[in-house]
Amino acid sequence: MAPRTRQSQRRRQVLSRERIVEAAIELLDAAGEGALTVRTLTERLSTGSGAIYHHVGTRQELLESAIDTVVSAALDAVPTPARDREGAPEDEIRAVALGLFDAATRHPWLAAQLAAQITRNPWGPVTLQVFERIGRPMRALGVPEHDWFAASSTLVHYILGATTQNTQHADAAPVGDRAEFLDATARAWQDLDPGDYPFVRAVAGQMREHDDRRQFRTGIDTVLKGITATHRPRRRQART
């Protein structure tokens, strides 16, 4: 009786939607988007393809569920600062941006898939979550309502572009050898003709020593400063 009970528990676990999506994320983390197939997933879960289609639908729907699960977890972990504190809207946007950056670092497949999802499915839950969390502080930043979409889109586009580029850089460097890869790149830059590439040669050392996460935050801060500077007169008027 006990073996049958354990078998029934295992079957219920395999056939749950949550377990299927969890297994899909594990596959994506291990080998990338190309590794996620219904056949591979059924082998991993010791089930049939019918169970996959029944619980999550097609492969594309499964991929979208994996993206939604990872992004939702990242955004749910971001604390919302007190709105009456000076600098709170900027802090909230930084926290959301860094939460997405860290999620893309943990899941290297996520950045490109997130960008594609926002473009392909602007009415989907992932797009709505990202835009809501980035766009909600716009009023507190002093941005007039007719500029909310433009300002929030600028931030979202930077986040997507920077995280995707960072993931591609990680793929280009040999595994576990990022420092060596950057050092070789810096040496190549420093060997360039100073007449043709004075700027590139000057920043070669900075490129070698840069930290991806710190650089990402600098970019977010730069965009935020541009947004607040553009709308500063309206913001001061609203406080008087």
Coordinates of C-alpha atoms in Angstrom, one line a residue:
M1 CA 0.0 0.0 0.0
A2 CA 2.8 2.4 0.9
P3 CA 4.5 2.1 -2.6
R4 CA 1.2 2.9 -4.3
T5 CA 0.7 5.9 -2.0
R6 CA 4.2 7.2 -2.9
Q7 CA 3.5 6.6 -6.6
S8 CA 0.2 8.5 -6.4
Q9 CA 1.9 11.5 -4.6
R10 CA 4.7 11.5 -7.2
R11 CA 2.1 11.5 -10.0
R12 CA 0.2 14.4 -8.5
Q13 CA 3.5 16.4 -8.1
V14 CA 4.5 15.7 -11.7
L15 CA 1.1 16.7 -13.0
S16 CA 0.8 20.0 -11.1
R17 CA 1.3 23.1 -13.2
E18 CA 3.7 24.6 -10.7
R19 CA 6.0 21.5 -10.9
I20 CA 5.9 21.6 -14.7
V21 CA 6.9 25.3 -14.8
E22 CA 9.6 24.7 -12.2
A23 CA 11.1 21.9 -14.3
A24 CA 11.0 24.2 -17.3
I25 CA 12.9 26.9 -15.5
E26 CA 15.5 24.3 -14.4
L27 CA 15.9 23.3 -18.0
L28 CA 16.2 26.9 -19.2
D29 CA 18.8 27.7 -16.5
A30 CA 20.9 24.6 -17.4
A31 CA 20.9 24.8 -21.2
G32 CA 19.0 27.8 -22.4
E33 CA 15.9 28.4 -24.4
G34 CA 16.8 25.8 -27.1
A35 CA 16.8 23.0 -24.5
L36 CA 13.1 23.6 -23.6
T37 CA 11.1 21.0 -25.5
V38 CA 8.0 19.1 -24.5
R39 CA 9.9 15.9 -25.1
T40 CA 12.8 16.8 -22.9
L41 CA 10.3 18.0 -20.2
T42 CA 8.3 14.8 -20.3
E43 CA 11.4 12.8 -19.9
R44 CA 12.5 14.9 -16.9
L45 CA 9.2 14.6 -15.2
S46 CA 8.5 11.0 -16.2
T47 CA 5.1 11.8 -17.6
G48 CA 3.4 12.1 -21.0
S49 CA 3.1 15.1 -23.4
G50 CA -0.6 15.1 -22.8
A51 CA 0.0 16.2 -19.2
I52 CA 2.1 19.1 -20.3
Y53 CA -0.4 20.3 -22.8
H54 CA -3.2 19.9 -20.3
H55 CA -1.7 21.9 -17.5
V56 CA 0.3 24.6 -19.4
G57 CA -0.6 24.4 -23.1
T58 CA 1.9 24.7 -25.9
R59 CA 5.7 25.1 -25.6
Q60 CA 5.3 28.9 -26.2
E61 CA 2.8 29.1 -23.4
L62 CA 5.1 27.1 -21.2
L63 CA 7.9 29.5 -21.9
E64 CA 5.7 32.5 -21.2
S65 CA 4.7 30.9 -17.9
A66 CA 8.4 30.4 -17.0
I67 CA 9.1 34.1 -17.7
D68 CA 6.0 35.2 -15.7
T69 CA 7.0 33.1 -12.8
V70 CA 10.6 34.4 -12.6
V71 CA 9.6 38.0 -13.2
S72 CA 6.8 37.8 -10.6
A73 CA 9.1 36.4 -8.0
A74 CA 11.7 39.1 -8.7
L75 CA 9.1 41.9 -8.5
D76 CA 7.4 40.5 -5.4
A77 CA 10.8 40.5 -3.6
V78 CA 11.2 44.3 -4.2
P79 CA 10.1 46.3 -1.1
T80 CA 8.0 49.4 -1.7
P81 CA 9.5 52.4 0.2
A82 CA 7.4 54.9 2.1
R83 CA 5.9 57.3 -0.4
D84 CA 6.3 60.3 1.9
R85 CA 10.1 60.0 2.1
E86 CA 12.3 62.2 0.0
G87 CA 13.8 60.2 -2.9
A88 CA 11.3 57.3 -2.5
P89 CA 10.1 57.2 -6.1
E90 CA 13.7 57.1 -7.4
D91 CA 14.6 54.4 -4.9
E92 CA 11.6 52.3 -5.9
I93 CA 12.5 52.4 -9.6
R94 CA 16.2 51.5 -8.8
A95 CA 15.0 48.6 -6.7
V96 CA 12.7 47.3 -9.4
A97 CA 15.4 47.7 -12.1
L98 CA 18.1 46.0 -9.9
G99 CA 15.6 43.2 -9.1
L100 CA 15.1 42.5 -12.8
F101 CA 18.9 42.8 -13.5
D102 CA 19.6 40.3 -10.7
A103 CA 16.9 37.9 -12.0
A104 CA 18.5 38.0 -15.5
T105 CA 21.9 37.3 -13.9
R106 CA 20.5 34.2 -12.2
H107 CA 18.6 33.1 -15.2
P108 CA 20.8 34.0 -18.3
W109 CA 17.9 33.1 -20.7
L110 CA 15.6 35.6 -19.2
A111 CA 16.8 39.0 -20.6
A112 CA 16.3 38.2 -24.3
Q113 CA 13.0 36.4 -23.6
L114 CA 11.7 39.2 -21.5
A115 CA 12.5 41.7 -24.2
A116 CA 10.8 39.5 -26.8
Q117 CA 7.8 39.0 -24.5
I118 CA 7.2 42.7 -24.0
T119 CA 7.4 43.4 -27.8
R120 CA 5.3 40.3 -28.7
N121 CA 2.7 40.4 -26.0
P122 CA 2.2 44.0 -24.7
W123 CA -1.1 43.0 -23.1
G124 CA 0.4 40.0 -21.3
P125 CA 1.0 39.8 -17.5
V126 CA 4.8 40.2 -17.8
T127 CA 4.6 43.5 -19.7
L128 CA 1.9 44.8 -17.4
Q129 CA 3.8 44.0 -14.3
V130 CA 7.1 45.6 -15.5
F131 CA 5.4 48.7 -16.8
E132 CA 3.2 49.1 -13.7
R133 CA 6.1 48.8 -11.3
I134 CA 8.4 51.2 -13.3
G135 CA 5.6 53.6 -14.2
R136 CA 3.7 53.9 -10.9
P137 CA 6.3 56.4 -9.4
M138 CA 6.1 58.8 -12.3
R139 CA 3.6 61.1 -10.7
A140 CA 5.8 61.4 -7.6
L141 CA 8.7 62.2 -9.8
G142 CA 6.8 65.2 -11.1
V143 CA 6.3 63.8 -14.6
P144 CA 3.0 65.1 -16.1
E145 CA 0.6 62.4 -17.1
H146 CA 1.0 63.0 -20.9
D147 CA 4.7 62.1 -20.5
W148 CA 4.2 59.0 -18.3
F149 CA 4.5 56.5 -21.1
A150 CA 7.5 58.1 -22.7
A151 CA 9.4 58.3 -19.4
S152 CA 8.6 54.8 -18.3
S153 CA 9.3 53.3 -21.7
T154 CA 12.7 54.9 -21.7
L155 CA 13.5 53.2 -18.4
V156 CA 12.1 49.9 -19.5
H157 CA 14.1 50.0 -22.8
Y158 CA 17.3 50.7 -20.9
I159 CA 16.7 47.9 -18.4
L160 CA 16.0 45.4 -21.2
G161 CA 18.9 46.5 -23.4
A162 CA 21.4 46.6 -20.6
T163 CA 20.4 43.2 -19.1
T164 CA 20.4 41.6 -22.6
Q165 CA 23.8 43.0 -23.4
N166 CA 25.2 41.9 -20.0
T167 CA 23.9 38.4 -20.6
Q168 CA 25.6 38.3 -24.1
H169 CA 28.9 39.5 -22.6
A170 CA 28.7 36.7 -20.0
D171 CA 28.2 34.2 -22.8
A172 CA 31.1 35.6 -24.8
A173 CA 33.6 35.2 -22.0
P174 CA 35.0 31.8 -21.2
V175 CA 33.2 30.1 -18.3
G176 CA 34.7 31.3 -15.0
D177 CA 37.2 33.5 -16.8
R178 CA 35.6 36.9 -17.0
A179 CA 38.6 38.8 -15.6
E180 CA 40.9 37.2 -18.2
F181 CA 38.4 38.1 -21.0
L182 CA 38.2 41.7 -19.9
D183 CA 42.0 42.0 -19.5
A184 CA 42.5 40.7 -23.0
T185 CA 39.9 43.2 -24.4
A186 CA 41.6 46.0 -22.5
R187 CA 45.0 45.2 -23.8
A188 CA 43.6 45.1 -27.4
W189 CA 42.0 48.5 -26.8
Q190 CA 45.3 49.9 -25.4
D191 CA 47.2 48.7 -28.5
L192 CA 45.0 50.7 -30.9
D193 CA 46.3 53.7 -32.8
P194 CA 46.1 56.7 -30.5
G195 CA 45.3 59.0 -33.4
D196 CA 42.3 56.9 -34.5
Y197 CA 41.0 55.8 -31.1
P198 CA 42.0 58.3 -28.4
F199 CA 38.8 57.8 -26.3
V200 CA 38.8 54.0 -26.5
R201 CA 42.4 53.8 -25.4
A202 CA 41.7 56.2 -22.6
V203 CA 38.9 54.1 -21.1
A204 CA 40.5 50.7 -21.6
G205 CA 41.5 50.5 -17.9
Q206 CA 38.1 51.5 -16.8
M207 CA 36.5 48.9 -18.9
R208 CA 38.8 46.2 -17.5
E209 CA 37.8 47.1 -13.9
H210 CA 34.1 47.8 -14.3
D211 CA 31.4 46.0 -12.4
D212 CA 28.3 45.1 -14.5
R213 CA 25.8 45.7 -11.7
R214 CA 27.3 49.0 -10.6
Q215 CA 27.5 50.1 -14.2
F216 CA 23.8 49.2 -14.7
R217 CA 22.8 51.2 -11.6
T218 CA 24.8 54.2 -13.0
G219 CA 22.7 54.0 -16.2
I220 CA 19.5 53.9 -14.2
D221 CA 20.6 56.9 -12.1
T222 CA 21.5 58.8 -15.3
V223 CA 18.1 58.2 -16.9
L224 CA 16.4 59.2 -13.6
K225 CA 18.4 62.4 -13.4
G226 CA 17.3 63.2 -16.9
I227 CA 13.7 62.6 -16.2
T228 CA 13.7 64.7 -12.9
A229 CA 15.7 67.5 -14.5
T230 CA 13.3 67.7 -17.4
H231 CA 10.3 68.1 -15.1
R232 CA 11.8 69.8 -12.2
P233 CA 9.9 73.1 -12.6
R234 CA 6.6 71.3 -12.6
R235 CA 7.7 69.3 -9.6
R236 CA 8.5 72.4 -7.5
Q237 CA 5.3 74.0 -8.5
A238 CA 3.3 71.0 -7.3
R239 CA 4.9 71.2 -3.8
T240 CA 4.1 74.9 -3.2

